[in-house]
CSV table of C-alpha atoms in Angstrom, one decimal:
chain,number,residue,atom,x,y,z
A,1,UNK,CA,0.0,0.0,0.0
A,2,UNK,CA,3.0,2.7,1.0
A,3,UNK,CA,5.2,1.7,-2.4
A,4,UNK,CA,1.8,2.1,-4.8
A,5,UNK,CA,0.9,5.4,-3.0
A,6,UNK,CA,4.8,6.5,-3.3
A,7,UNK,CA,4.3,5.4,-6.9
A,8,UNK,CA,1.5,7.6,-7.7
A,9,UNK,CA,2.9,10.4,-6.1
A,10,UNK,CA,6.0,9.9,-8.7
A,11,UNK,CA,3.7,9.4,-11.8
A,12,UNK,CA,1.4,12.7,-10.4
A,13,UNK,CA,4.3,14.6,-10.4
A,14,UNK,CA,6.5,13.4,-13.5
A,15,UNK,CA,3.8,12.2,-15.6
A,16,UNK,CA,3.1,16.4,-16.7
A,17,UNK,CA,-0.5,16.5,-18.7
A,18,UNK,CA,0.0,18.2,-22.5
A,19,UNK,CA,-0.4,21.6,-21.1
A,20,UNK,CA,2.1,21.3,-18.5
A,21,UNK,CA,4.3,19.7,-21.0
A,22,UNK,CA,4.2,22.8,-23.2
A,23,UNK,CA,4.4,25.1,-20.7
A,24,UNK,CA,7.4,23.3,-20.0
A,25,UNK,CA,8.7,23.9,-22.6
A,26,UNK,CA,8.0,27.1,-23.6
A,27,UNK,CA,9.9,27.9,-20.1
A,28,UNK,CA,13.3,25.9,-21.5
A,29,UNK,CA,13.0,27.7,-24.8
A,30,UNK,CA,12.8,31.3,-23.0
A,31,UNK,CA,15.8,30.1,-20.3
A,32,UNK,CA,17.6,29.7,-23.5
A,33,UNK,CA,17.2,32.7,-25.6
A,34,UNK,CA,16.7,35.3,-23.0
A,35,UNK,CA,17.6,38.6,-24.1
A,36,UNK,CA,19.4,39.5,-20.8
A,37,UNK,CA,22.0,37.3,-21.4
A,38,UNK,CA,23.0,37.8,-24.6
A,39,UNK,CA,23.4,41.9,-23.1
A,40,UNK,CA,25.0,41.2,-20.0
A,41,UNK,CA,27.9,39.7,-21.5
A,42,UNK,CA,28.9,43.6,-22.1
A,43,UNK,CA,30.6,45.5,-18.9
A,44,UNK,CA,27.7,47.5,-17.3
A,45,UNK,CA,27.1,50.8,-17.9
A,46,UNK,CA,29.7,53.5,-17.2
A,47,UNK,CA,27.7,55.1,-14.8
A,48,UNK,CA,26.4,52.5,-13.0
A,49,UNK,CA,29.6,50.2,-12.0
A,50,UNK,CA,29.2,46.4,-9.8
A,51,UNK,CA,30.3,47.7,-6.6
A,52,UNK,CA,26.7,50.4,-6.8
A,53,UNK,CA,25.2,47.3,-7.9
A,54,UNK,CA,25.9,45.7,-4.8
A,55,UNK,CA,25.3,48.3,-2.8
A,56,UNK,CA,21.7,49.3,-4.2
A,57,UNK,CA,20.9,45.3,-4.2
A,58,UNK,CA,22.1,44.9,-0.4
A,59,UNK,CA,19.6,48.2,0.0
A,60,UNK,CA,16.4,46.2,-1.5
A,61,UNK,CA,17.6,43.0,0.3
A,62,UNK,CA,16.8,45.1,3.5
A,63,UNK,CA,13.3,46.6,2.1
A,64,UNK,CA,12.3,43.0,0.7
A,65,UNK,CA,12.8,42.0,4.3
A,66,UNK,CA,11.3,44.6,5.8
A,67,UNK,CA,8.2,44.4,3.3
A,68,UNK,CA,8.0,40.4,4.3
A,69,UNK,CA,7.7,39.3,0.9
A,70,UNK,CA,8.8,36.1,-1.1
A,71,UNK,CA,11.7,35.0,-1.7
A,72,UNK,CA,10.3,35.0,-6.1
A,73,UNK,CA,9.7,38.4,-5.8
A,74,UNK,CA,13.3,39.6,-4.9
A,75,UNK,CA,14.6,37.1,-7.9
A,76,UNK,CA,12.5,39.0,-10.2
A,77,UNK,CA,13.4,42.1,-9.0
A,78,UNK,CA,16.5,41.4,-9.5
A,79,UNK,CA,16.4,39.9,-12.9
A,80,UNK,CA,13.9,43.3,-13.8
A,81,UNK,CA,16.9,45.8,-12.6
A,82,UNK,CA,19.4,43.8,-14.7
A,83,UNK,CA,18.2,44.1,-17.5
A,84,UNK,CA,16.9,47.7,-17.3
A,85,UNK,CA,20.6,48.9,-16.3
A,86,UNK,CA,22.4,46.9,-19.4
A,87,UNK,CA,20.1,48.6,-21.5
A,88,UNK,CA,19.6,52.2,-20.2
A,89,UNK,CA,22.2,54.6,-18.7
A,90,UNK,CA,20.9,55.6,-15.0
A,91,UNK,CA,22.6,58.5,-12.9
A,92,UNK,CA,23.6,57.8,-9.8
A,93,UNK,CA,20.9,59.8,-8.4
A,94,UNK,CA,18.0,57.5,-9.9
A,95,UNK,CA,19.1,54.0,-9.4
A,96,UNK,CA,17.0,54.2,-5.7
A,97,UNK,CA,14.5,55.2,-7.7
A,98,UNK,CA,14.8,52.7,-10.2
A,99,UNK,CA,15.5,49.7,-8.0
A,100,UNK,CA,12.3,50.7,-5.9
A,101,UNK,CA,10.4,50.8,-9.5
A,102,UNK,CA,11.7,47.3,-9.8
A,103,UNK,CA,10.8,46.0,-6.4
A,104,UNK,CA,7.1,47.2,-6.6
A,105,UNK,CA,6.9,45.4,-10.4
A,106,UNK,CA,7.8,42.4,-9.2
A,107,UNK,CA,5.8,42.6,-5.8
A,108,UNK,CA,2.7,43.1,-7.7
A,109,UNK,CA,3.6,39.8,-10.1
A,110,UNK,CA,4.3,37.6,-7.4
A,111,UNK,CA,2.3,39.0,-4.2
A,112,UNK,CA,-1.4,38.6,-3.5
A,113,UNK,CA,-0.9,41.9,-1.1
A,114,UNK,CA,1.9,43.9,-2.9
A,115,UNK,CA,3.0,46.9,-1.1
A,116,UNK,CA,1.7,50.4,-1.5
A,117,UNK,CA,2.9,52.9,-3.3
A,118,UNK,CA,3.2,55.6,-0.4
A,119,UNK,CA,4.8,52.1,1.6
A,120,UNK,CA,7.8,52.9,-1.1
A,121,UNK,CA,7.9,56.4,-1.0
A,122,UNK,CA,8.1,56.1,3.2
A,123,UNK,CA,10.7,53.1,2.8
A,124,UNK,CA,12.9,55.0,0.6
A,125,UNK,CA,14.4,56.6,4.2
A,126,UNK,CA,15.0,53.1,5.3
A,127,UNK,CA,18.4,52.2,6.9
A,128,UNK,CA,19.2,48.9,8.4
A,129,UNK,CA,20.1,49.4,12.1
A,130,UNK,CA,24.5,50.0,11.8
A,131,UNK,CA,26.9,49.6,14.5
A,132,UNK,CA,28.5,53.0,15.6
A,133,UNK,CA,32.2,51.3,14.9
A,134,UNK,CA,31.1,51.0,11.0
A,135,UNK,CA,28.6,53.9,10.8
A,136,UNK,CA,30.8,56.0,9.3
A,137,UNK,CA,31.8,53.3,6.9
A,138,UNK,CA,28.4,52.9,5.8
A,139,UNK,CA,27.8,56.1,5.0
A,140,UNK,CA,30.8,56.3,2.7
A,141,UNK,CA,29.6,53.3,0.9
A,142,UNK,CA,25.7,54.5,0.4
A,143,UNK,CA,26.4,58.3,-0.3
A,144,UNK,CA,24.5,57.7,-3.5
A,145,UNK,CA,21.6,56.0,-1.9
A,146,UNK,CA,19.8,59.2,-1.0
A,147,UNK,CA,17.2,59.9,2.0
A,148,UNK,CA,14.7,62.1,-0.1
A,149,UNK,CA,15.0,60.2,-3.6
A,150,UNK,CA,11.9,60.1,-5.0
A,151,UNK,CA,8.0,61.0,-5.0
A,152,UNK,CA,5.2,59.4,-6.1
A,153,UNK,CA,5.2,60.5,-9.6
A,154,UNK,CA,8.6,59.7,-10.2
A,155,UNK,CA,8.2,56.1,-8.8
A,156,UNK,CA,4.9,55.7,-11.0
A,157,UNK,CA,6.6,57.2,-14.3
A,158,UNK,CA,9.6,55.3,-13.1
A,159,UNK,CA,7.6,52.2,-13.4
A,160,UNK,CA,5.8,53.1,-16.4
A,161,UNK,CA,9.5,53.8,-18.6
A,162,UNK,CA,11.1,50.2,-16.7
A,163,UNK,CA,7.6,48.3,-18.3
A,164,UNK,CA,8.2,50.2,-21.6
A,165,UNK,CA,11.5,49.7,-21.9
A,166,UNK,CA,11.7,46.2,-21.4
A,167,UNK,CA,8.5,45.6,-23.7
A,168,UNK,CA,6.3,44.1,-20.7
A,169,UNK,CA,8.5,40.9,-20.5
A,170,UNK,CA,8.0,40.5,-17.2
A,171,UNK,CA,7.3,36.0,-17.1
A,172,UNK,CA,10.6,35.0,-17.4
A,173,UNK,CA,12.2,31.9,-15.5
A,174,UNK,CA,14.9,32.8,-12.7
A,175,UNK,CA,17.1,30.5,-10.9
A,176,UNK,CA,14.6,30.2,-8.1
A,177,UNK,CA,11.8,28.8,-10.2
A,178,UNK,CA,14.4,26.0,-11.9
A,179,UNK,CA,16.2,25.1,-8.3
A,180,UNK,CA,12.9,24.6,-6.8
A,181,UNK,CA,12.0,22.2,-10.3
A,182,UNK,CA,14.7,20.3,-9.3
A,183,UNK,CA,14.6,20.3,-5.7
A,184,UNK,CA,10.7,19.0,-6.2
A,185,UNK,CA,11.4,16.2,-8.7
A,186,UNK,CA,14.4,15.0,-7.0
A,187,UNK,CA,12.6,14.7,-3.1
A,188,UNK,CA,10.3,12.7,-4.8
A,189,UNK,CA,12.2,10.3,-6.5
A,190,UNK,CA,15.6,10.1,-4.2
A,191,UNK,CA,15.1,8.7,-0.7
A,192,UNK,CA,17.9,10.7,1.1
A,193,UNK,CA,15.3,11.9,3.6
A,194,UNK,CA,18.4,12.9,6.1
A,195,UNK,CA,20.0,15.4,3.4
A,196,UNK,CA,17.0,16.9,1.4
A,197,UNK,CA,16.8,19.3,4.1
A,198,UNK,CA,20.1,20.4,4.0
A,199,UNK,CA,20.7,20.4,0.3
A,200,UNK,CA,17.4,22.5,0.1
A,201,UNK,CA,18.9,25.5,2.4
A,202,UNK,CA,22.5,24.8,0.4
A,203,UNK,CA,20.9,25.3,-2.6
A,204,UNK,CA,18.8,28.6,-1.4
A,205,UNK,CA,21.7,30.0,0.3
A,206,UNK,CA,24.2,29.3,-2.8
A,207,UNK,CA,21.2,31.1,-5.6
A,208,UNK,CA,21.1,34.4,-2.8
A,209,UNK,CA,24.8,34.7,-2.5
A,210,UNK,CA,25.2,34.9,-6.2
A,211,UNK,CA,22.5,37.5,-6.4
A,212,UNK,CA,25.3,39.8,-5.2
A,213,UNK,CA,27.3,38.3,-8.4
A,214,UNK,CA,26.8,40.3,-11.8
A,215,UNK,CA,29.3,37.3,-13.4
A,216,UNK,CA,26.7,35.1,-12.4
A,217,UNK,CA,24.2,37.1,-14.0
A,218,UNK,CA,24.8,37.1,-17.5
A,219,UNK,CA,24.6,33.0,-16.8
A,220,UNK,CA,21.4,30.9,-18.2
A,221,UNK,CA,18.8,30.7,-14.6
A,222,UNK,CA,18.9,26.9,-15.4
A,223,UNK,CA,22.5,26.4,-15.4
A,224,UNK,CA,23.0,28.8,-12.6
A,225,UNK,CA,20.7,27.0,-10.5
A,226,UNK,CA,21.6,23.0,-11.6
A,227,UNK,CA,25.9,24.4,-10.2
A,228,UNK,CA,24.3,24.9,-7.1
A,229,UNK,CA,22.4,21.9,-6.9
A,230,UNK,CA,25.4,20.1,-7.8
A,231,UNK,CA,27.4,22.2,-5.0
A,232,UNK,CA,25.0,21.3,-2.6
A,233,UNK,CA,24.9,17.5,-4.0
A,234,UNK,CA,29.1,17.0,-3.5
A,235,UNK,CA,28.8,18.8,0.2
A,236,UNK,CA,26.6,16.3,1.2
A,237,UNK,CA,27.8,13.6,-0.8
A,238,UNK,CA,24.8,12.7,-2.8
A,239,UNK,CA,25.5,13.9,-5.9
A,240,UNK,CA,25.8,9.7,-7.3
A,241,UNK,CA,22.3,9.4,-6.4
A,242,UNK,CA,20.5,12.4,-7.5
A,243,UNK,CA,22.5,12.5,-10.6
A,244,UNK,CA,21.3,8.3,-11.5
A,245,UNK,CA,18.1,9.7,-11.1
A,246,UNK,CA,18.2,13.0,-13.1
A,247,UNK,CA,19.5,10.9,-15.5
A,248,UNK,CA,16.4,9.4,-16.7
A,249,UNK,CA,14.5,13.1,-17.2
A,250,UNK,CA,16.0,13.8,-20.3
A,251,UNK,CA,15.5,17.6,-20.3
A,252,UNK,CA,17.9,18.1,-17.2
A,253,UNK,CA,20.6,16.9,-18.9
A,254,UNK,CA,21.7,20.0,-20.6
A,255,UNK,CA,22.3,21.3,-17.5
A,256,UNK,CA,24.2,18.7,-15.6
């Protein structure tokens, strides 16, 4: 009775109906020729340089926190300001702006309660609680990140030229949505009941470190998030098993 319920669970979850399966696909075929990609393998603009990158990213981080949203929102927001900056040329003065613009797209994508529009006008003032040693530190690093950016026009025009700009592309497939694809089908089909925990936070914690990364950005989602599956695989010796079994789903082998 416990093996033909497992077994059902499997063929439920691998045996996709014809919709699925095209969905499916269409999702490979738009990892694959994504337009970001093919841009970020340029340097980024000359006015908007990694370490700002960083710095306005560590910023939204904070508000994405603060706002209690998931954890797909901050990878499309993420995905959104990338490919807004390798295409347009922001002053240091508007990348707050910007980056809020982003955050509030992909709130309203992924959220069933996004976040006002006065929540990121208030926010905007927002500073993660500093030590006094490295206050002054901070300061130096964030001079650009300023405490009356925006109003509420700007952020709403803001919005409007990122949505424009990028030609309403907004369902594409980030790291996130291909580790947890993985992470799903191989729970199911691997009993290593003692590691799935722990290669689930590995893989999770590896995808948000490399957030930080703009190398890593200009890298396919799929790839990006099957090297941190693997990672997480070697650290807790499983890869021999997972791998067996990803083996016979054909359309994760281009990633492995």
């Amino acid at each position: 009775m416990i093996e033909t319920g497992k077994r059902r669970e499997r063929e439920r979850v691998y045996m996709l109906s014809k919709k699925k399966k095209e969905r499916g696909k269409k999702f490979w075929h738009t990892n694959n020729n994504t337009k970001q990609n093919k841009k970020m393998t340029e340097k980024p603009r000359p006015k908007v340089n990694t370490r700002m990158r960083v710095i306005l990213l560590d910023w939204l981080i904070d508000v994405h926190r603060k706002f209690k949203l998931l954890p797909p929102t901050l990878y499309l927001c993420t995905n959104l300001l990338d490919r807004y900056l390798s295409e347009v040329q922001v002053p240091k003065s508007k990348l707050q702006l910007v980056g809020c613009a982003c955050l509030w797209l992909a709130s309203k994508y992924h959220e069933i309660y996004a976040p006002e529009i006065r929540d990121f006008v208030f926010v905007r003032c927002y500073r993660k609680k500093e030590k006094s040693t490295n206050l002054k530190k901070k300061q130096t690093n964030k001079k650009f990140l300023d405490d009356d950016a925006f109003a509420k026009e700007e952020l709403v025009k803001q919005e409007s030229a990122i949505v424009d700009q990028l030609k309403f592309q907004l369902t594409l497939p980030t790291p996130l949505a291909f580790a947890e694809r993985f992470l799903k089908i191989g729970n199911c089909g691997v009993g290593l009941a003692q590691n799935q925990k722990i290669i689930r936070c590995l893989v999770f914690y590896l995808l948000e470190h490399g957030l930080m990364k703009y190398e890593l950005a200009r890298s396919l989602p799929s790839k990006l998030a099957a090297a941190c599956l693997a990672y997480s695989l070697l650290a807790t010796n499983s890869y021999t098993s997972w791998v067996c079994f990803f083996a016979r789903h054909a359309f994760l082998l281009c990633c492995f």
